[in-house]
XYZ file of C-alpha atoms in Angstrom:
676
model
C 106.517 84.709 112.562
C 105.183 81.477 111.049
C 102.453 81.141 113.708
C 100.886 84.461 112.581
C 100.202 83.349 108.987
C 96.515 83.413 108.153
C 96.576 80.526 105.666
C 98.837 78.325 103.587
C 99.682 79.482 100.032
C 97.938 76.538 98.311
C 94.891 77.048 100.533
C 94.834 80.741 99.541
C 95.111 79.996 95.801
C 92.342 77.389 95.874
C 90.125 79.838 97.795
C 90.756 82.610 95.247
C 89.949 80.218 92.373
C 86.650 79.193 94.007
C 85.647 82.817 94.635
C 86.598 83.796 91.059
C 84.298 81.037 89.734
C 81.389 82.308 91.868
C 82.007 85.911 90.705
C 82.230 84.982 87.025
C 78.836 83.259 87.210
C 77.329 86.374 88.821
C 78.530 88.791 86.128
C 75.852 88.142 83.443
C 73.178 88.385 86.169
C 74.751 91.633 87.365
C 74.774 93.017 83.809
C 71.097 92.124 83.335
C 69.956 93.738 86.621
C 71.515 97.079 85.692
C 70.550 96.930 82.049
C 66.901 96.193 82.643
C 66.074 97.993 85.879
C 68.298 101.028 86.359
C 67.473 103.245 83.390
C 65.790 106.567 82.584
C 62.319 105.789 81.220
C 59.749 107.938 79.419
C 61.734 111.172 79.431
C 59.248 113.771 78.177
C 61.871 116.162 76.786
C 63.550 113.472 74.661
C 60.208 112.135 73.396
C 59.043 115.632 72.420
C 59.562 116.715 68.794
C 62.608 118.937 68.212
C 62.037 122.540 66.990
C 62.057 123.021 63.193
C 65.738 124.125 62.989
C 66.719 120.982 64.926
C 64.471 118.612 62.966
C 67.585 116.644 61.960
C 67.659 115.189 65.512
C 64.285 113.467 64.967
C 65.276 112.448 61.428
C 68.287 110.615 62.910
C 65.980 108.745 65.313
C 63.566 107.814 62.478
C 66.423 106.521 60.273
C 67.749 104.262 63.057
C 64.216 102.937 63.770
C 63.757 102.129 60.076
C 67.071 100.268 60.001
C 66.143 98.243 63.107
C 62.783 97.258 61.605
C 64.338 96.356 58.238
C 66.946 94.031 59.829
C 64.729 90.935 60.038
C 67.039 88.728 62.146
C 68.268 91.549 64.409
C 68.390 90.585 68.087
C 66.634 93.654 69.552
C 68.069 92.829 72.975
C 71.745 92.990 71.971
C 73.261 94.134 68.694
C 76.535 95.798 67.779
C 76.253 99.492 66.883
C 78.841 102.172 66.116
C 77.719 105.748 65.374
C 79.490 108.916 64.254
C 77.768 112.267 64.876
C 79.411 115.057 62.850
C 76.747 117.773 63.054
C 78.228 121.278 63.010
C 78.987 123.308 66.137
C 75.857 124.877 67.634
C 73.437 122.400 66.036
C 72.556 120.579 69.281
C 74.744 117.455 69.151
C 74.524 116.862 72.934
C 70.726 116.683 72.867
C 70.714 114.656 69.644
C 73.064 112.103 71.211
C 70.589 111.521 74.066
C 67.745 110.976 71.566
C 69.886 108.567 69.542
C 71.011 106.556 72.600
C 67.350 106.165 73.574
C 66.267 104.786 70.200
C 69.158 102.308 70.357
C 67.791 100.842 73.612
C 65.858 97.567 73.573
C 62.399 99.145 73.921
C 63.454 102.434 72.237
C 62.297 104.466 75.225
C 64.935 104.216 77.944
C 68.454 105.473 78.617
C 71.573 104.075 80.240
C 74.904 105.405 79.010
C 78.168 107.119 79.862
C 78.947 110.503 78.353
C 82.741 110.793 78.423
C 84.381 114.209 77.911
C 87.921 115.531 77.753
C 87.757 118.524 80.107
C 86.633 118.861 83.724
C 84.984 122.248 83.165
C 83.234 120.870 80.082
C 81.831 117.973 82.117
C 80.243 120.348 84.600
C 78.810 122.545 81.820
C 77.353 119.475 80.118
C 75.911 118.188 83.404
C 74.114 121.496 83.912
C 72.906 121.367 80.285
C 71.533 117.829 80.797
C 69.659 118.963 83.887
C 68.167 121.988 82.156
C 67.554 120.790 78.593
C 66.870 117.082 79.054
C 65.416 117.513 82.553
C 67.209 114.521 84.043
C 66.459 114.200 87.754
C 68.852 113.553 90.646
C 68.174 109.838 90.523
C 68.836 109.754 86.762
C 72.063 111.704 86.287
C 75.435 111.664 88.008
C 78.069 114.210 87.054
C 81.547 113.187 88.069
C 84.422 115.640 87.792
C 87.968 115.270 89.040
C 87.953 118.440 91.114
C 85.435 119.205 93.849
C 86.786 122.775 93.921
C 85.345 123.396 90.429
C 82.000 122.131 91.690
C 82.019 124.300 94.832
C 82.773 127.391 92.723
C 79.983 126.522 90.304
C 77.529 126.090 93.154
C 78.235 129.599 94.478
C 76.319 131.033 91.535
C 73.494 128.503 91.822
C 72.536 129.053 95.467
C 68.766 128.621 95.356
C 68.150 127.047 98.723
C 67.322 123.707 97.112
C 69.811 121.027 97.976
C 69.360 119.281 94.632
C 70.299 122.470 92.774
C 73.308 123.110 94.947
C 75.127 119.910 94.187
C 75.725 117.741 91.189
C 78.156 115.358 92.779
C 77.197 115.147 96.426
C 73.560 114.173 95.913
C 72.506 110.781 97.138
C 71.228 108.976 94.074
C 68.201 106.940 95.046
C 66.809 103.998 93.125
C 63.702 101.949 93.693
C 64.106 98.198 93.675
C 66.653 95.998 95.378
C 70.132 95.407 94.168
C 72.093 92.397 95.467
C 75.294 93.957 96.783
C 76.720 90.786 98.295
C 80.222 90.348 96.975
C 80.379 93.985 95.855
C 80.983 95.513 99.278
C 84.752 95.515 98.679
C 84.242 97.404 95.402
C 81.474 99.821 96.405
C 83.301 101.524 99.240
C 81.547 104.892 99.077
C 78.399 106.611 97.878
C 80.430 108.093 95.036
C 81.213 104.554 93.868
C 77.527 103.616 94.052
C 76.525 106.681 92.026
C 79.215 105.905 89.471
C 77.743 102.446 89.009
C 74.024 103.094 89.501
C 73.232 106.401 87.759
C 71.444 105.709 84.454
C 73.255 108.630 82.781
C 76.807 109.302 83.917
C 78.603 112.401 82.619
C 82.288 112.216 83.513
C 85.744 113.140 82.312
C 87.086 110.266 80.243
C 89.869 109.775 82.835
C 87.347 108.099 85.168
C 86.174 105.476 82.680
C 89.429 104.895 80.792
C 90.890 103.341 83.943
C 89.072 100.176 82.790
C 91.904 99.553 80.289
C 94.771 101.594 81.730
C 95.514 99.791 84.987
C 98.518 97.458 85.093
C 98.069 96.288 88.678
C 95.709 96.933 91.568
C 91.923 97.042 91.418
C 91.213 100.482 89.969
C 89.896 98.922 86.742
C 87.065 97.037 88.533
C 84.507 99.831 88.970
C 84.813 101.367 85.451
C 84.680 97.867 83.914
C 81.530 96.976 85.872
C 79.975 100.277 84.749
C 80.883 99.628 81.105
C 79.281 96.160 81.276
C 75.842 97.737 81.481
C 76.341 101.154 79.842
C 76.601 102.297 76.275
C 79.361 104.829 75.622
C 79.282 108.289 74.014
C 82.638 110.075 73.620
C 82.074 113.770 72.984
C 84.516 115.990 71.032
C 86.505 112.862 70.176
C 89.079 114.694 68.073
C 90.123 116.941 70.961
C 92.447 114.105 71.909
C 95.615 113.670 69.925
C 98.761 111.623 69.461
C 99.034 108.452 71.520
C 95.939 109.296 73.597
C 94.008 108.161 70.508
C 95.390 104.626 71.013
C 94.386 104.600 74.701
C 90.839 105.661 73.731
C 90.858 102.915 71.076
C 91.530 100.375 73.835
C 88.477 101.660 75.739
C 86.246 101.410 72.633
C 87.522 97.842 72.052
C 86.523 96.890 75.611
C 83.075 98.500 75.179
C 82.556 96.320 72.074
C 83.828 93.246 73.890
C 81.268 93.873 76.665
C 78.473 94.105 74.074
C 77.861 97.834 74.394
C 77.036 100.400 71.696
C 79.467 103.260 71.021
C 79.038 106.731 69.555
C 81.807 109.219 68.794
C 80.827 112.837 68.343
C 82.543 115.918 66.852
C 82.105 118.194 63.836
C 85.706 117.591 62.739
C 86.364 113.829 62.791
C 89.167 112.825 60.366
C 88.500 109.735 58.179
C 91.263 107.592 59.726
C 89.911 108.298 63.203
C 86.411 107.105 62.251
C 87.718 104.034 60.392
C 90.249 103.177 63.120
C 87.638 103.327 65.868
C 85.104 101.323 63.852
C 87.816 98.694 63.398
C 88.595 98.459 67.139
C 84.881 98.408 67.981
C 84.139 95.642 65.486
C 87.079 93.627 66.791
C 85.741 93.897 70.372
C 82.152 93.203 69.308
C 83.388 90.118 67.380
C 84.636 88.594 70.667
C 81.283 89.327 72.373
C 79.327 87.961 69.383
C 81.320 84.706 69.464
C 80.755 84.295 73.220
C 77.008 85.014 73.069
C 76.082 83.630 69.656
C 75.260 87.031 68.090
C 75.762 88.341 64.549
C 79.367 89.579 64.028
C 78.257 92.429 61.708
C 77.797 95.913 63.188
C 75.090 98.504 62.617
C 76.698 101.841 61.717
C 75.214 105.334 61.607
C 76.637 108.519 60.097
C 74.774 111.556 61.378
C 74.920 115.292 60.654
C 72.452 118.181 60.418
C 71.725 117.348 56.761
C 71.074 113.598 56.779
C 71.477 110.323 58.708
C 72.687 107.187 56.957
C 72.446 103.756 58.647
C 73.934 100.503 57.278
C 74.969 97.052 58.412
C 78.746 96.800 57.967
C 80.793 93.606 57.829
C 84.388 94.883 57.486
C 86.606 97.977 57.582
C 86.845 98.231 53.762
C 83.063 98.511 53.534
C 83.082 101.040 56.402
C 85.705 103.215 54.697
C 83.716 103.276 51.444
C 80.484 104.320 53.195
C 82.248 106.916 55.380
C 83.933 108.541 52.350
C 80.546 108.770 50.590
C 78.991 110.440 53.649
C 81.865 112.950 53.899
C 81.657 113.883 50.194
C 77.959 114.607 50.654
C 78.658 116.580 53.854
C 81.269 118.757 52.104
C 78.824 119.355 49.252
C 76.158 120.492 51.762
C 78.597 122.671 53.748
C 79.608 124.422 50.513
C 76.025 125.700 50.141
C 76.071 127.370 53.593
C 76.737 131.144 53.911
C 80.455 131.892 54.493
C 81.050 133.028 58.091
C 84.845 132.695 58.310
C 87.649 133.687 55.969
C 91.347 133.701 56.838
C 94.509 135.430 55.674
C 98.157 134.782 56.558
C 99.468 137.720 58.629
C 103.004 138.828 57.824
C 105.790 138.600 60.395
C 109.539 138.658 59.843
C 111.859 135.927 61.125
C 112.940 137.832 64.278
C 111.349 136.461 67.466
C 111.696 139.906 69.130
C 109.347 141.453 66.539
C 106.693 138.726 66.817
C 104.441 140.418 69.380
C 104.382 143.661 67.397
C 103.385 141.680 64.275
C 100.465 140.137 66.195
C 99.425 143.609 67.360
C 99.342 144.845 63.744
C 97.180 141.842 62.773
C 94.825 142.647 65.677
C 94.436 146.288 64.566
C 93.811 145.163 60.983
C 91.025 142.766 62.070
C 89.332 145.432 64.206
C 89.280 147.831 61.239
C 86.937 145.499 59.310
C 84.986 143.786 62.101
C 83.708 146.247 64.702
C 80.244 147.275 65.910
C 79.226 150.792 66.978
C 78.311 151.866 70.508
C 75.210 153.995 69.877
C 75.717 155.998 73.072
C 79.237 157.302 72.223
C 79.489 156.456 68.499
C 82.756 154.583 69.219
C 83.905 151.504 67.301
C 84.051 148.418 69.525
C 85.234 144.863 68.810
C 85.863 141.748 70.882
C 88.590 139.439 69.596
C 90.813 136.555 70.614
C 94.546 136.012 70.123
C 95.363 132.311 70.295
C 98.866 131.503 71.551
C 100.174 127.925 71.479
C 101.717 127.896 74.969
C 101.241 129.458 78.410
C 104.483 131.448 78.842
C 104.188 133.302 75.500
C 100.478 133.872 76.294
C 101.441 135.629 79.552
C 104.345 137.514 77.923
C 102.197 138.740 75.052
C 99.456 139.904 77.461
C 102.090 141.947 79.317
C 103.286 143.353 75.988
C 99.729 144.448 75.182
C 99.245 146.000 78.621
C 102.373 148.106 78.064
C 102.186 148.774 74.282
C 98.568 149.173 73.460
C 98.372 152.598 71.895
C 97.769 153.179 68.211
C 96.213 156.181 66.535
C 92.924 156.974 68.294
C 92.828 153.399 69.595
C 92.925 151.639 72.964
C 93.275 147.918 73.603
C 91.895 146.294 76.772
C 93.290 142.826 77.337
C 93.558 139.836 79.675
C 95.171 136.380 79.626
C 93.299 133.083 79.777
C 95.160 129.809 80.353
C 95.038 126.623 82.417
C 97.788 127.516 84.890
C 95.819 130.358 86.426
C 94.659 130.103 90.021
C 91.360 128.219 89.820
C 89.423 130.786 91.842
C 90.452 133.604 89.472
C 90.020 131.535 86.337
C 86.520 130.545 87.382
C 85.391 134.150 87.903
C 86.909 135.009 84.510
C 85.115 132.112 82.774
C 81.820 133.113 84.374
C 82.314 136.651 83.035
C 83.342 135.517 79.530
C 80.462 133.032 79.271
C 78.038 135.888 80.003
C 79.617 138.515 77.701
C 80.320 136.216 74.744
C 76.875 134.647 74.429
C 75.816 136.824 71.527
C 72.841 135.138 69.882
C 70.704 138.163 70.789
C 73.132 140.756 69.457
C 75.451 143.120 71.329
C 73.105 145.116 73.583
C 74.052 143.103 76.681
C 77.764 143.580 75.859
C 77.443 147.363 75.793
C 75.385 147.306 78.996
C 78.007 145.297 80.882
C 79.421 147.373 83.736
C 83.087 146.570 82.988
C 82.827 147.267 79.253
C 80.684 150.367 79.761
C 83.254 151.725 82.196
C 86.114 151.237 79.705
C 84.184 152.877 76.854
C 83.015 155.865 78.907
C 86.471 156.516 80.392
C 88.357 156.371 77.109
C 88.979 159.256 74.730
C 89.812 156.903 71.845
C 87.450 156.356 68.903
C 88.358 152.635 68.646
C 88.274 150.321 71.663
C 89.337 146.680 71.309
C 88.668 144.009 73.937
C 91.218 141.245 73.394
C 91.373 137.863 75.107
C 94.868 136.348 74.854
C 94.312 132.609 75.257
C 96.021 129.239 74.997
C 94.219 126.222 73.429
C 91.864 126.127 76.477
C 89.703 128.535 74.453
C 89.402 126.027 71.577
C 87.472 123.308 73.366
C 83.951 123.448 74.708
C 83.732 127.194 75.368
C 80.505 128.638 74.005
C 82.071 132.001 73.087
C 81.425 134.250 70.097
C 84.178 136.714 69.015
C 84.183 139.252 66.182
C 87.615 138.154 64.931
C 90.654 136.013 65.823
C 94.427 136.067 65.386
C 96.034 132.623 65.582
C 99.554 131.492 66.359
C 99.570 128.269 64.275
C 100.066 124.795 65.784
C 98.047 122.538 63.499
C 95.278 122.713 60.952
C 92.935 121.463 63.651
C 93.748 124.516 65.805
C 92.529 126.814 62.984
C 89.200 125.005 62.701
C 88.660 124.719 66.443
C 89.350 128.390 67.090
C 87.357 129.430 64.008
C 84.376 127.820 65.757
C 84.594 130.683 68.292
C 84.261 133.415 65.626
C 80.662 134.416 64.761
C 79.595 131.309 66.667
C 76.103 132.568 67.540
C 75.492 135.178 64.835
C 74.761 135.039 61.126
C 76.723 137.744 59.290
C 77.790 138.156 55.709
C 81.533 138.897 55.640
C 83.646 140.237 52.808
C 87.023 140.743 54.568
C 88.825 137.882 56.392
C 87.878 137.784 60.095
C 90.696 135.386 61.042
C 94.440 136.028 60.723
C 96.934 133.158 60.973
C 100.501 134.244 61.710
C 103.013 133.379 58.967
C 105.252 131.585 61.521
C 104.737 130.246 64.999
C 106.788 131.568 67.902
C 108.775 128.389 68.504
C 109.943 128.282 64.860
C 111.350 131.820 65.173
C 112.957 131.213 68.566
C 114.785 128.117 67.284
C 115.401 129.780 63.885
C 113.520 126.910 62.269
C 116.094 124.349 63.390
C 113.906 122.382 65.811
C 110.454 120.806 65.825
C 108.016 123.736 65.997
C 104.535 122.296 65.362
C 104.442 120.170 68.513
C 103.201 120.642 72.118
C 100.525 121.099 70.730
C 100.738 119.850 67.141
C 101.415 116.757 65.059
C 105.049 117.178 64.015
C 107.327 114.423 65.368
C 110.459 114.933 63.245
C 111.981 117.842 61.303
C 111.384 116.020 58.001
C 107.606 115.940 58.622
C 107.355 119.457 57.147
C 109.347 121.048 54.343
C 109.074 124.578 55.722
C 107.658 126.568 58.655
C 106.289 129.311 56.380
C 102.474 129.106 56.536
C 102.166 130.569 53.038
C 103.715 127.336 51.760
C 102.049 124.955 54.226
C 98.409 125.799 53.473
C 96.303 126.744 50.465
C 95.999 130.514 51.011
C 93.456 130.991 48.196
C 91.209 128.350 49.778
C 91.427 130.011 53.221
C 90.704 133.461 51.766
C 87.522 132.060 50.263
C 86.406 130.025 53.300
C 87.860 128.458 56.447
C 85.914 125.319 57.365
C 86.477 121.694 58.342
C 86.884 120.301 54.793
C 90.648 119.656 55.051
C 90.169 117.990 58.437
C 87.333 115.624 57.519
C 88.786 114.673 54.115
C 92.357 114.354 52.873
C 92.321 116.821 49.955
C 96.112 117.075 49.425
C 95.728 120.867 49.235
C 97.525 121.590 52.529
C 100.803 120.098 53.746
C 99.885 120.968 57.351
C 96.504 119.176 57.170
C 98.091 116.200 55.364
C 100.539 115.782 58.260
C 97.604 115.326 60.654
C 96.028 112.670 58.425
C 99.382 110.885 58.187
C 99.887 110.860 61.985
C 96.336 109.621 62.710
C 96.764 106.919 60.045
C 99.999 105.718 61.693
C 98.261 105.571 65.074
C 94.894 104.041 64.185
C 94.816 102.530 60.680
C 98.341 101.236 60.152
C 97.234 97.613 59.927
C 100.796 96.320 59.357
C 102.078 97.370 62.800
C 101.653 94.561 65.352
C 103.841 95.649 68.301
C 102.519 96.302 71.838
C 102.753 100.080 71.252
C 100.362 99.936 68.258
C 96.575 99.865 68.012
C 96.617 96.885 65.678
C 98.916 94.977 68.035
C 96.245 95.312 70.730
C 93.700 93.750 68.362
C 95.662 91.111 66.432
C 98.535 89.991 68.628
C 96.763 89.410 71.948
C 98.723 92.232 73.595
C 95.441 93.188 75.280
C 95.929 90.187 77.563
C 99.134 91.759 78.938
C 100.060 95.073 80.598
C 102.790 95.932 78.064
C 100.765 98.281 75.786
C 99.997 100.528 78.778
C 103.720 100.707 79.557
C 104.450 101.982 76.031
C 101.388 104.215 75.635
C 99.746 105.752 78.721
C 96.626 107.891 78.495
C 97.652 111.548 78.999
C 101.161 110.187 79.645
C 99.701 109.086 83.022
C 99.608 112.715 84.159
C 96.018 112.113 85.174
C 96.984 111.279 88.768
C 96.472 114.260 91.047
C 98.736 115.078 93.964
C 97.271 116.538 97.166
C 99.389 119.364 98.557
C 99.004 121.804 101.446
C 100.269 125.376 101.500
C 101.822 126.347 104.814
C 101.906 129.856 106.303
C 105.525 130.317 105.191
C 104.797 129.610 101.511
C 105.956 126.005 101.328
C 103.866 123.333 99.618
C 103.778 119.996 101.438
C 102.668 116.796 99.753
C 100.349 114.671 101.843
C 102.200 111.611 103.156
C 100.975 108.015 102.884
C 98.487 107.162 105.661
C 99.245 110.252 107.684
C 103.021 109.880 107.552
C 105.174 113.024 107.600
C 104.416 115.419 104.769
C 107.192 116.108 102.265
C 108.047 119.643 100.964
C 107.341 119.954 97.237
C 108.534 123.478 96.368
C 109.700 126.428 98.413
C 108.869 130.073 97.696
C 106.384 129.047 95.024
C 103.916 131.890 95.490
C 104.638 135.272 93.955
C 102.490 138.273 93.224
C 103.212 140.769 90.468
C 101.953 144.326 90.895
C 100.684 146.062 87.756
C 101.560 149.727 87.287
C 98.924 152.415 86.645
C 99.114 152.144 82.845
C 98.873 148.343 82.912
C 95.876 148.455 85.261
C 94.220 151.000 82.942
C 94.635 148.583 80.015
C 93.516 145.459 81.891
C 90.105 144.365 80.580
C 88.901 142.528 83.697
C 90.363 143.317 87.100
C 90.091 140.491 89.671
C 91.106 140.558 93.296
């Protein structure tokens, strides 16, 4: 076949080298075109003063402006900046982050950044929020989610006849001005690619942008890297990622620094080692950029919460740690002055797995007794609560248990399950319902007027009616829900804080009795009789010796929880809880263990030039590389077929994979929300 060869090998290699040289010279020009021309300018909403209760957002902007003006030799065009926003849940972090990214721009009045999130559904919610609150137009915002099905479902409830309202992803994004696409036609293969690159503000799941540092071969890193060259980076709810995913995110932050971008991490519950570790990787990346471009190697750093913003120029990680600790001490002091909204007790359960569900039920009844509201029409006691289970199968099993064993004296329990393995169509209708019912900043009138809830109350003879959502950790992240009480199967200290954020989320109430119960053991510990790792999947335990016991009474400070459950043990290592200390230890090993230099470690990426190889990604893959979706088709005879390569024959994945379980009359009666 020699006659069919297109070119000789040496000819090919020389050609590639020449083209690479041309491309390299174009990159700074490419970066400048995007940075200067394709931005959101003069956004009225961002420039408007925040309402009095959100004044802290403007204070943050003022503090950063002051710092910029005080830094006499600061290059306003390009400077290193790393920010941490730890404002409490419900204080408007998303909006504040937009204001802060604007003041960090060269002229302090334009925007170009990526907002990276952990969950697909959260990305869509945030995209809608950006459209409504910040009033970003179609040519200013692109929302990119991994699943078009989620988008189509969302659009069903937004049918307004206007094409721009009906689609977040399928809009053409139009820009004035020319952009030289020569040489990019192999990269920009579709309009989606163009939007990904062009849109001034891009809200996407982090999976889309993290490809910049995750790819070992092939060109999938090109587009996210080009985007990162001209976009600052905001990672929202940064501590919703755990274990080795933290290292993969560190690699992304390092690249952002190396490309001269600014980075902000945002969450109310950032542990100290996470903040220090990510500052360290950012500074290391920025140091490379500074050397290449003749900039200052020091980094501007901001610590932001609803009480105060502190901005400093930081030269090294020791200095960063000192300043961060000071900020956290002040934050804890301020949080201590706030009214107590959440208290927790440890709920008793014996060591028999078979009795576990009954123990949860008793905890549920106990919480209702102290945290109900009264239906004025019938004078019945109503409460809405959540039971948090660590895993999907026990979540389903416990829901069934509740549907079959829900009677207590003069009491009825209405329940439903909520987890990520549900059919998307059904889960979406459930989420739509929950989002409506559990937005309670205007009280409970709308709850009692809801057709489903009204029906249950009016058709029940019981004095007490409980509405209970049995959920996995999907309820912990990004859901704007407000419950009266919670019962938690423990996985980690973080899980307590995250779920606590869903109790009295919108309402101010003085409480005397605990409104959160944490089970004495978790289910896995009882099933394995305490002989196997129990605080894992989710959780931070890697070996049996990580914890001395599985008894929560001995793992946490019960007196502290009875007084107040807040983020203190998460944002500072207090040594008062063995369970919280384990989390600090694990995050330290991952992000601030400066002795470890291997390809699997964060420090190895920075110090040992492993970032020039593909070995670290072999040892530590983001989400264990489960982020790749598989396209399957369901045939009429209930067989799933995987789509073959380039139209080749499809391959059966699973047979008989669809089943439907009928509920009996009693179970249907006790089901909170019935879906078709």
